[in-house]
mmCIF file of C-alpha atoms and ligand atoms in Angstrom:
data_model
loop_
_atom_site.group_PDB
_atom_site.id
_atom_site.type_symbol
_atom_site.label_atom_id
_atom_site.label_comp_id
_atom_site.label_asym_id
_atom_site.label_seq_id
_atom_site.Cartn_x
_atom_site.Cartn_y
_atom_site.Cartn_z
ATOM 1 C CA UNK A 1 99.333 148.005 93.574
ATOM 2 C CA UNK A 2 102.202 145.519 93.225
ATOM 3 C CA UNK A 3 101.194 144.294 89.768
ATOM 4 C CA UNK A 4 100.403 147.845 88.608
ATOM 5 C CA UNK A 5 103.782 149.064 89.847
ATOM 6 C CA UNK A 6 105.618 146.276 87.987
ATOM 7 C CA UNK A 7 103.554 147.002 84.890
ATOM 8 C CA UNK A 8 104.337 150.713 85.022
ATOM 9 C CA UNK A 9 108.064 150.176 85.503
ATOM 10 C CA UNK A 10 108.218 147.484 82.835
ATOM 11 C CA UNK A 11 106.186 149.326 80.240
ATOM 12 C CA UNK A 12 108.017 152.623 80.613
ATOM 13 C CA UNK A 13 111.452 150.982 80.605
ATOM 14 C CA UNK A 14 112.634 154.282 82.119
ATOM 15 C CA UNK A 15 113.355 155.559 85.597
ATOM 16 C CA UNK A 16 110.250 156.399 87.572
ATOM 17 C CA UNK A 17 110.782 158.759 90.444
ATOM 18 C CA UNK A 18 109.564 157.883 93.915
ATOM 19 C CA UNK A 19 107.290 160.914 93.779
ATOM 20 C CA UNK A 20 105.739 159.808 90.497
ATOM 21 C CA UNK A 21 104.972 156.411 91.986
ATOM 22 C CA UNK A 22 103.488 158.005 95.132
ATOM 23 C CA UNK A 23 101.222 160.232 93.048
ATOM 24 C CA UNK A 24 100.191 157.475 90.729
ATOM 25 C CA UNK A 25 99.251 155.026 93.486
ATOM 26 C CA UNK A 26 98.192 157.619 96.073
ATOM 27 C CA UNK A 27 100.491 156.225 98.744
ATOM 28 C CA UNK A 28 103.376 157.477 100.852
ATOM 29 C CA UNK A 29 107.064 157.331 99.928
ATOM 30 C CA UNK A 30 107.559 154.702 102.597
ATOM 31 C CA UNK A 31 104.844 152.548 101.067
ATOM 32 C CA UNK A 32 106.512 152.772 97.631
ATOM 33 C CA UNK A 33 109.894 151.977 99.117
ATOM 34 C CA UNK A 34 108.431 148.962 100.922
ATOM 35 C CA UNK A 35 106.921 147.543 97.733
ATOM 36 C CA UNK A 36 110.166 148.095 95.821
ATOM 37 C CA UNK A 37 112.105 146.267 98.523
ATOM 38 C CA UNK A 38 109.618 143.445 98.558
ATOM 39 C CA UNK A 39 109.940 143.092 94.792
ATOM 40 C CA UNK A 40 113.725 143.006 95.059
ATOM 41 C CA UNK A 41 113.455 140.236 97.637
ATOM 42 C CA UNK A 42 111.226 138.343 95.240
ATOM 43 C CA UNK A 43 113.881 138.407 92.546
ATOM 44 C CA UNK A 44 113.090 141.566 90.555
ATOM 45 C CA UNK A 45 116.212 143.446 89.644
ATOM 46 C CA UNK A 46 115.393 147.098 90.231
ATOM 47 C CA UNK A 47 117.973 149.801 89.901
ATOM 48 C CA UNK A 48 117.578 152.779 92.225
ATOM 49 C CA UNK A 49 119.352 156.005 91.303
ATOM 50 C CA UNK A 50 119.416 159.207 93.245
ATOM 51 C CA UNK A 51 117.432 162.030 91.614
ATOM 52 C CA UNK A 52 116.153 159.627 88.968
ATOM 53 C CA UNK A 53 114.191 156.940 90.763
ATOM 54 C CA UNK A 54 113.601 153.290 90.023
ATOM 55 C CA UNK A 55 114.120 151.262 86.884
ATOM 56 C CA UNK A 56 113.137 147.628 86.333
ATOM 57 C CA UNK A 57 115.948 145.648 84.752
ATOM 58 C CA UNK A 58 114.855 142.048 85.148
ATOM 59 C CA UNK A 59 111.870 140.019 86.287
ATOM 60 C CA UNK A 60 112.070 136.595 87.939
ATOM 61 C CA UNK A 61 110.508 133.468 86.477
ATOM 62 C CA UNK A 62 107.495 133.323 88.745
ATOM 63 C CA UNK A 63 103.853 132.442 88.222
ATOM 64 C CA UNK A 64 102.665 134.596 91.155
ATOM 65 C CA UNK A 65 99.394 136.369 90.404
ATOM 66 C CA UNK A 66 100.888 139.883 90.505
ATOM 67 C CA UNK A 67 103.554 138.972 87.942
ATOM 68 C CA UNK A 68 101.130 137.266 85.541
ATOM 69 C CA UNK A 69 98.555 140.069 85.934
ATOM 70 C CA UNK A 70 101.227 142.715 85.390
ATOM 71 C CA UNK A 71 101.775 141.370 81.871
ATOM 72 C CA UNK A 72 98.178 140.989 80.789
ATOM 73 C CA UNK A 73 96.810 143.249 78.062
ATOM 74 C CA UNK A 74 93.639 141.285 77.360
ATOM 75 C CA UNK A 75 90.091 142.457 78.044
ATOM 76 C CA UNK A 76 88.976 139.463 80.071
ATOM 77 C CA UNK A 77 91.163 136.378 79.559
ATOM 78 C CA UNK A 78 93.572 136.083 82.479
ATOM 79 C CA UNK A 79 92.833 139.530 83.911
ATOM 80 C CA UNK A 80 92.111 137.984 87.296
ATOM 81 C CA UNK A 81 94.685 135.456 88.397
ATOM 82 C CA UNK A 82 94.668 133.152 91.427
ATOM 83 C CA UNK A 83 98.012 131.581 92.270
ATOM 84 C CA UNK A 84 98.959 128.680 94.491
ATOM 85 C CA UNK A 85 102.526 127.603 95.098
ATOM 86 C CA UNK A 86 101.344 124.035 95.348
ATOM 87 C CA UNK A 87 97.971 122.552 94.577
ATOM 88 C CA UNK A 88 96.228 119.326 93.616
ATOM 89 C CA UNK A 89 95.046 120.436 90.203
ATOM 90 C CA UNK A 90 94.445 123.926 88.835
ATOM 91 C CA UNK A 91 91.328 122.535 87.106
ATOM 92 C CA UNK A 92 89.897 121.724 90.531
ATOM 93 C CA UNK A 93 90.937 125.158 91.856
ATOM 94 C CA UNK A 94 89.284 126.801 88.890
ATOM 95 C CA UNK A 95 86.040 124.894 89.487
ATOM 96 C CA UNK A 96 86.042 126.135 93.066
ATOM 97 C CA UNK A 97 86.590 129.683 91.849
ATOM 98 C CA UNK A 98 83.672 129.218 89.464
ATOM 99 C CA UNK A 99 81.420 127.972 92.281
ATOM 100 C CA UNK A 100 82.473 131.017 94.271
ATOM 101 C CA UNK A 101 81.164 133.270 91.498
ATOM 102 C CA UNK A 102 84.405 134.406 89.837
ATOM 103 C CA UNK A 103 83.889 135.862 86.364
ATOM 104 C CA UNK A 104 84.505 134.583 82.839
ATOM 105 C CA UNK A 105 88.241 134.736 82.097
ATOM 106 C CA UNK A 106 89.447 134.018 85.640
ATOM 107 C CA UNK A 107 92.715 132.086 85.609
ATOM 108 C CA UNK A 108 93.908 129.589 88.228
ATOM 109 C CA UNK A 109 97.664 128.975 88.128
ATOM 110 C CA UNK A 110 100.123 127.003 90.216
ATOM 111 C CA UNK A 111 103.846 126.459 90.455
ATOM 112 C CA UNK A 112 103.360 122.778 91.196
ATOM 113 C CA UNK A 113 100.505 120.256 91.017
ATOM 114 C CA UNK A 114 100.469 117.106 93.079
ATOM 115 C CA UNK A 115 97.394 115.618 91.423
ATOM 116 C CA UNK A 116 97.719 117.022 87.909
ATOM 117 C CA UNK A 117 95.031 115.559 85.658
ATOM 118 C CA UNK A 118 95.562 114.420 82.087
ATOM 119 C CA UNK A 119 93.053 113.247 79.524
ATOM 120 C CA UNK A 120 91.445 109.806 79.714
ATOM 121 C CA UNK A 121 91.954 109.527 83.441
ATOM 122 C CA UNK A 122 95.716 109.798 83.210
ATOM 123 C CA UNK A 123 97.847 111.991 85.450
ATOM 124 C CA UNK A 124 99.952 114.981 84.427
ATOM 125 C CA UNK A 125 103.497 115.250 85.807
ATOM 126 C CA UNK A 126 103.732 118.702 87.345
ATOM 127 C CA UNK A 127 107.106 119.422 88.972
ATOM 128 C CA UNK A 128 107.715 122.718 90.763
ATOM 129 C CA UNK A 129 109.142 125.786 89.087
ATOM 130 C CA UNK A 130 109.449 124.411 85.581
ATOM 131 C CA UNK A 131 106.196 124.470 83.706
ATOM 132 C CA UNK A 132 102.923 126.242 83.231
ATOM 133 C CA UNK A 133 99.869 124.789 84.931
ATOM 134 C CA UNK A 134 96.844 126.954 84.381
ATOM 135 C CA UNK A 135 93.074 126.666 84.055
ATOM 136 C CA UNK A 136 90.850 129.245 82.456
ATOM 137 C CA UNK A 137 87.252 129.720 83.533
ATOM 138 C CA UNK A 138 84.779 130.245 80.688
ATOM 139 C CA UNK A 139 81.126 131.052 81.151
ATOM 140 C CA UNK A 140 79.743 130.707 77.650
ATOM 141 C CA UNK A 141 76.096 130.741 76.683
ATOM 142 C CA UNK A 142 76.326 128.188 73.904
ATOM 143 C CA UNK A 143 75.053 124.629 74.195
ATOM 144 C CA UNK A 144 77.145 121.789 75.655
ATOM 145 C CA UNK A 145 77.653 120.057 72.305
ATOM 146 C CA UNK A 146 79.861 122.977 71.204
ATOM 147 C CA UNK A 147 82.166 122.657 74.199
ATOM 148 C CA UNK A 148 84.664 120.139 72.793
ATOM 149 C CA UNK A 149 85.551 122.647 70.082
ATOM 150 C CA UNK A 150 86.797 125.072 72.695
ATOM 151 C CA UNK A 151 89.654 122.683 73.415
ATOM 152 C CA UNK A 152 90.719 123.046 69.790
ATOM 153 C CA UNK A 153 90.387 126.823 70.068
ATOM 154 C CA UNK A 154 92.812 126.653 72.995
ATOM 155 C CA UNK A 155 95.083 124.305 71.027
ATOM 156 C CA UNK A 156 95.482 126.715 68.146
ATOM 157 C CA UNK A 157 95.972 129.572 70.623
ATOM 158 C CA UNK A 158 98.819 127.763 72.397
ATOM 159 C CA UNK A 159 100.463 126.940 69.049
ATOM 160 C CA UNK A 160 100.263 130.596 67.985
ATOM 161 C CA UNK A 161 101.580 131.803 71.331
ATOM 162 C CA UNK A 162 104.499 129.360 71.422
ATOM 163 C CA UNK A 163 105.568 130.393 67.927
ATOM 164 C CA UNK A 164 105.265 134.080 68.694
ATOM 165 C CA UNK A 165 107.102 133.876 71.977
ATOM 166 C CA UNK A 166 109.852 131.334 71.257
ATOM 167 C CA UNK A 167 110.134 131.302 67.482
ATOM 168 C CA UNK A 168 109.954 127.492 67.621
ATOM 169 C CA UNK A 169 107.731 125.796 65.044
ATOM 170 C CA UNK A 170 104.748 124.542 67.025
ATOM 171 C CA UNK A 171 102.452 121.896 65.563
ATOM 172 C CA UNK A 172 99.190 120.353 66.668
ATOM 173 C CA UNK A 173 98.655 116.634 66.971
ATOM 174 C CA UNK A 174 94.917 116.362 66.498
ATOM 175 C CA UNK A 175 92.876 117.089 68.427
ATOM 176 C CA UNK A 176 94.809 119.080 71.001
ATOM 177 C CA UNK A 177 98.357 118.109 71.804
ATOM 178 C CA UNK A 178 100.912 120.733 70.922
ATOM 179 C CA UNK A 179 104.193 119.318 69.715
ATOM 180 C CA UNK A 180 107.577 120.775 68.875
ATOM 181 C CA UNK A 181 109.998 118.721 66.764
ATOM 182 C CA UNK A 182 107.672 115.730 67.051
ATOM 183 C CA UNK A 183 107.433 115.668 70.841
ATOM 184 C CA UNK A 184 104.608 116.882 73.075
ATOM 185 C CA UNK A 185 105.056 120.150 74.939
ATOM 186 C CA UNK A 186 101.448 120.865 75.888
ATOM 187 C CA UNK A 187 98.266 119.062 76.834
ATOM 188 C CA UNK A 188 94.803 120.489 77.323
ATOM 189 C CA UNK A 189 92.006 119.139 79.502
ATOM 190 C CA UNK A 190 88.618 120.797 79.319
ATOM 191 C CA UNK A 191 86.006 120.003 81.945
ATOM 192 C CA UNK A 192 82.407 121.075 81.892
ATOM 193 C CA UNK A 193 79.817 121.659 84.587
ATOM 194 C CA UNK A 194 76.206 121.442 83.514
ATOM 195 C CA UNK A 195 73.020 122.561 85.175
ATOM 196 C CA UNK A 196 71.189 119.560 86.610
ATOM 197 C CA UNK A 197 67.790 120.598 85.261
ATOM 198 C CA UNK A 198 68.577 123.032 82.483
ATOM 199 C CA UNK A 199 71.265 120.950 80.742
ATOM 200 C CA UNK A 200 72.969 124.206 79.930
ATOM 201 C CA UNK A 201 76.649 124.871 80.513
ATOM 202 C CA UNK A 202 77.215 126.385 83.920
ATOM 203 C CA UNK A 203 80.857 126.863 83.189
ATOM 204 C CA UNK A 204 83.851 125.332 81.461
ATOM 205 C CA UNK A 205 87.357 124.957 82.764
ATOM 206 C CA UNK A 206 90.055 124.817 80.096
ATOM 207 C CA UNK A 207 93.200 123.389 81.708
ATOM 208 C CA UNK A 208 96.520 123.871 79.968
ATOM 209 C CA UNK A 209 99.866 122.315 80.867
ATOM 210 C CA UNK A 210 102.953 123.546 79.009
ATOM 211 C CA UNK A 211 106.425 122.093 79.560
ATOM 212 C CA UNK A 212 108.667 125.133 79.677
ATOM 213 C CA UNK A 213 111.985 124.731 81.508
ATOM 214 C CA UNK A 214 112.091 120.982 82.107
ATOM 215 C CA UNK A 215 115.704 119.974 81.521
ATOM 216 C CA UNK A 216 117.204 123.261 82.716
ATOM 217 C CA UNK A 217 118.325 121.849 86.081
ATOM 218 C CA UNK A 218 119.740 118.734 84.414
ATOM 219 C CA UNK A 219 121.617 120.857 81.911
ATOM 220 C CA UNK A 220 123.195 122.975 84.650
ATOM 221 C CA UNK A 221 124.226 119.795 86.407
ATOM 222 C CA UNK A 222 125.562 117.762 83.488
ATOM 223 C CA UNK A 223 126.175 120.199 80.628
ATOM 224 C CA UNK A 224 124.848 117.502 78.325
ATOM 225 C CA UNK A 225 121.576 117.899 76.393
ATOM 226 C CA UNK A 226 120.920 114.174 76.094
ATOM 227 C CA UNK A 227 121.421 113.588 79.810
ATOM 228 C CA UNK A 228 119.299 116.639 80.661
ATOM 229 C CA UNK A 229 116.503 115.338 78.431
ATOM 230 C CA UNK A 230 116.665 111.908 80.014
ATOM 231 C CA UNK A 231 116.568 113.423 83.515
ATOM 232 C CA UNK A 232 113.526 115.554 82.714
ATOM 233 C CA UNK A 233 111.649 112.899 80.753
ATOM 234 C CA UNK A 234 112.924 109.481 81.827
ATOM 235 C CA UNK A 235 112.518 106.207 79.940
ATOM 236 C CA UNK A 236 110.141 106.058 77.037
ATOM 237 C CA UNK A 237 108.791 109.522 77.874
ATOM 238 C CA UNK A 238 111.942 111.044 76.381
ATOM 239 C CA UNK A 239 110.720 110.102 72.889
ATOM 240 C CA UNK A 240 107.263 111.460 73.485
ATOM 241 C CA UNK A 241 107.603 114.586 75.591
ATOM 242 C CA UNK A 242 109.840 117.621 75.587
ATOM 243 C CA UNK A 243 110.023 121.194 76.855
ATOM 244 C CA UNK A 244 110.493 124.551 75.193
ATOM 245 C CA UNK A 245 113.889 124.884 76.893
ATOM 246 C CA UNK A 246 115.111 121.541 75.532
ATOM 247 C CA UNK A 247 114.010 122.487 72.030
ATOM 248 C CA UNK A 248 115.333 126.060 72.129
ATOM 249 C CA UNK A 249 118.765 124.704 73.141
ATOM 250 C CA UNK A 250 120.017 127.866 74.776
ATOM 251 C CA UNK A 251 121.971 126.413 77.626
ATOM 252 C CA UNK A 252 121.924 129.275 80.113
ATOM 253 C CA UNK A 253 118.619 130.850 79.221
ATOM 254 C CA UNK A 254 115.583 129.946 81.246
ATOM 255 C CA UNK A 255 112.344 130.769 79.472
ATOM 256 C CA UNK A 256 110.122 133.099 81.518
ATOM 257 C CA UNK A 257 106.697 131.553 81.991
ATOM 258 C CA UNK A 258 104.521 134.600 82.688
ATOM 259 C CA UNK A 259 104.971 136.223 79.241
ATOM 260 C CA UNK A 260 103.963 132.953 77.595
ATOM 261 C CA UNK A 261 100.800 132.880 79.718
ATOM 262 C CA UNK A 262 100.090 136.370 78.444
ATOM 263 C CA UNK A 263 100.556 135.360 74.787
ATOM 264 C CA UNK A 264 98.282 132.337 75.244
ATOM 265 C CA UNK A 265 95.581 134.506 76.831
ATOM 266 C CA UNK A 266 95.867 137.100 74.072
ATOM 267 C CA UNK A 267 95.567 134.458 71.349
ATOM 268 C CA UNK A 268 92.707 132.696 73.107
ATOM 269 C CA UNK A 269 90.715 135.882 73.569
ATOM 270 C CA UNK A 270 91.079 136.709 69.866
ATOM 271 C CA UNK A 271 90.204 133.171 68.747
ATOM 272 C CA UNK A 272 87.283 132.874 71.170
ATOM 273 C CA UNK A 273 85.673 135.909 69.565
ATOM 274 C CA UNK A 274 86.039 134.251 66.154
ATOM 275 C CA UNK A 275 84.584 131.027 67.492
ATOM 276 C CA UNK A 276 81.563 132.817 68.948
ATOM 277 C CA UNK A 277 80.767 134.421 65.609
ATOM 278 C CA UNK A 278 79.884 131.105 63.994
ATOM 279 C CA UNK A 279 79.839 128.705 66.949
ATOM 280 C CA UNK A 280 82.072 126.412 64.991
ATOM 281 C CA UNK A 281 85.647 126.395 63.754
ATOM 282 C CA UNK A 282 85.029 127.754 60.266
ATOM 283 C CA UNK A 283 86.989 130.958 60.922
ATOM 284 C CA UNK A 284 89.837 129.155 62.701
ATOM 285 C CA UNK A 285 90.030 126.091 60.529
ATOM 286 C CA UNK A 286 92.638 127.399 58.129
ATOM 287 C CA UNK A 287 94.948 128.442 60.907
ATOM 288 C CA UNK A 288 94.429 125.149 62.753
ATOM 289 C CA UNK A 289 95.043 123.081 59.623
ATOM 290 C CA UNK A 290 98.277 124.973 59.056
ATOM 291 C CA UNK A 291 99.519 123.635 62.384
ATOM 292 C CA UNK A 292 98.346 120.051 61.862
ATOM 293 C CA UNK A 293 101.412 117.857 62.408
ATOM 294 C CA UNK A 294 100.385 114.898 60.285
ATOM 295 C CA UNK A 295 98.579 116.758 57.568
ATOM 296 C CA UNK A 296 98.687 114.722 54.363
ATOM 297 C CA UNK A 297 100.585 112.006 56.201
ATOM 298 C CA UNK A 298 99.673 108.384 56.863
ATOM 299 C CA UNK A 299 97.787 107.790 60.094
ATOM 300 C CA UNK A 300 96.159 104.863 61.844
ATOM 301 C CA UNK A 301 92.755 105.475 63.293
ATOM 302 C CA UNK A 302 92.045 103.429 66.391
ATOM 303 C CA UNK A 303 88.304 103.380 66.014
ATOM 304 C CA UNK A 304 86.500 101.255 68.623
ATOM 305 C CA UNK A 305 84.533 99.823 65.684
ATOM 306 C CA UNK A 306 87.742 98.746 63.944
ATOM 307 C CA UNK A 307 91.176 100.099 63.220
ATOM 308 C CA UNK A 308 91.903 101.573 59.797
ATOM 309 C CA UNK A 309 94.679 103.411 57.975
ATOM 310 C CA UNK A 310 94.486 106.495 55.813
ATOM 311 C CA UNK A 311 95.891 109.926 55.067
ATOM 312 C CA UNK A 312 95.003 112.758 57.478
ATOM 313 C CA UNK A 313 93.772 115.691 55.416
ATOM 314 C CA UNK A 314 92.360 118.436 57.624
ATOM 315 C CA UNK A 315 89.759 119.242 60.245
ATOM 316 C CA UNK A 316 86.262 120.290 59.275
ATOM 317 C CA UNK A 317 84.186 123.095 60.784
ATOM 318 C CA UNK A 318 83.242 120.894 63.733
ATOM 319 C CA UNK A 319 86.828 119.974 64.525
ATOM 320 C CA UNK A 320 86.508 116.410 63.252
ATOM 321 C CA UNK A 321 89.534 115.021 61.462
ATOM 322 C CA UNK A 322 88.996 114.049 57.836
ATOM 323 C CA UNK A 323 90.928 110.933 56.933
ATOM 324 C CA UNK A 324 91.096 109.633 53.401
ATOM 325 C CA UNK A 325 91.249 105.861 53.151
ATOM 326 C CA UNK A 326 93.094 104.104 50.343
ATOM 327 C CA UNK A 327 89.901 103.587 48.314
ATOM 328 C CA UNK A 328 89.349 107.349 48.296
ATOM 329 C CA UNK A 329 86.610 107.456 50.925
ATOM 330 C CA UNK A 330 86.851 110.405 53.345
ATOM 331 C CA UNK A 331 86.020 109.345 56.886
ATOM 332 C CA UNK A 332 85.310 111.660 59.774
ATOM 333 C CA UNK A 333 87.082 111.026 63.039
ATOM 334 C CA UNK A 334 85.126 112.617 65.852
ATOM 335 C CA UNK A 335 86.873 114.644 68.492
ATOM 336 C CA UNK A 336 83.739 115.001 70.520
ATOM 337 C CA UNK A 337 83.666 111.718 72.364
ATOM 338 C CA UNK A 338 82.568 112.716 75.818
ATOM 339 C CA UNK A 339 83.358 110.385 78.673
ATOM 340 C CA UNK A 340 81.165 110.946 81.675
ATOM 341 C CA UNK A 341 82.927 111.551 84.975
ATOM 342 C CA UNK A 342 80.775 111.543 88.069
ATOM 343 C CA UNK A 343 77.413 113.190 87.738
ATOM 344 C CA UNK A 344 78.376 116.711 86.855
ATOM 345 C CA UNK A 345 81.937 116.584 85.584
ATOM 346 C CA UNK A 346 82.815 115.603 82.050
ATOM 347 C CA UNK A 347 86.222 115.191 80.523
ATOM 348 C CA UNK A 348 86.107 116.296 76.901
HETATM 349 C C1 LIG B 1 96.605 115.767 78.449
HETATM 350 O O1 LIG B 1 96.471 114.648 78.943
HETATM 351 O O2 LIG B 1 97.178 115.934 77.381
HETATM 352 C C2 LIG B 1 95.989 116.977 79.132
HETATM 353 C C3 LIG B 1 96.872 117.483 80.202
HETATM 354 C C4 LIG B 1 96.338 118.736 80.863
HETATM 355 C C5 LIG B 1 97.220 119.207 82.007
HETATM 356 C C6 LIG B 1 96.785 120.522 82.578
HETATM 357 S S1 LIG B 1 97.958 121.189 83.706
HETATM 358 C C7 LIG B 1 96.818 122.412 84.196
HETATM 359 C C8 LIG B 1 95.473 121.739 84.285
HETATM 360 N N1 LIG B 1 95.308 121.116 85.583
HETATM 361 C C9 LIG B 1 95.243 119.787 85.493
HETATM 362 O O3 LIG B 1 95.121 119.036 86.465
HETATM 363 N N2 LIG B 1 95.340 119.406 84.228
HETATM 364 C C10 LIG B 1 95.470 120.524 83.326
#
């Protein structure tokens, strides 16, 4: 009822009388009043006027399930949300939810991760209250070799969502880092569980970390963007990573996380449907290539078989990067290297 009540108040933008809320949710006046009070305690600014009712003026920046769910307008992506204030990794939580039988589209979110996982065995810094840590459960019926492409589908979805929500120009560093003004704001880690005998996908977990308000606390403390950046991303990280807040440069404005989750889910649902039509990236390729950060720029390819230089051109239908070497040869750089982790888990 809580998420539905927030949704109703938010979507109407008008006063809703106590009676209307009672009728709608089939509960007593006291029950409505209790929920309203609870919401106020949780940081929602709700105006109550005699003879008019309640009106929602402001929502807090929380990743609680009821807040995220109250914003969702998708069919399946992110309709069911499981929140933890603190967790090891939302990818691990999501796997547990999958084992417990939760459906396609279930989303595990957290306010803080203490064992956030990055690609290639690295960690993912996950401080409390600042960023988005979420993992989406997918139960596809395509074959495992298609799975790495789903990470690119999520990449293009995050880029679209960031642009739509913040107006910042998001780019993709192939294969799936999202960057703003040349620094990383988002990483994606997809993990796959396969049937022991069948070799079919049991499920996929697409984990997304987006730096949202990192730097806000530092800015309030110092009033200096450079110092705030350095506090949020110390040392050499400050050249490589950033947050939406630091790039938006609106000193007193925190960026609400839940609406961004909604935009990502909306974009992913739309792009997933496109992906399923062809089981490759042919319908998403143009959009993806439009976001490619070093398109037509010089790149160095660190191929285990030997390093080489060239010009990055675009991705092909499989998500491989096409790099033109100086003698005009177009080489494919594969995004699909799969490193095996344990017996069942794979990092893509
Ligand atoms: C990368 O190395 O670029 C990928 C980082 C992925 C981080 C996200 S945060 C939510 C989800 N849970 C994790 O433990 N990792 C992913």
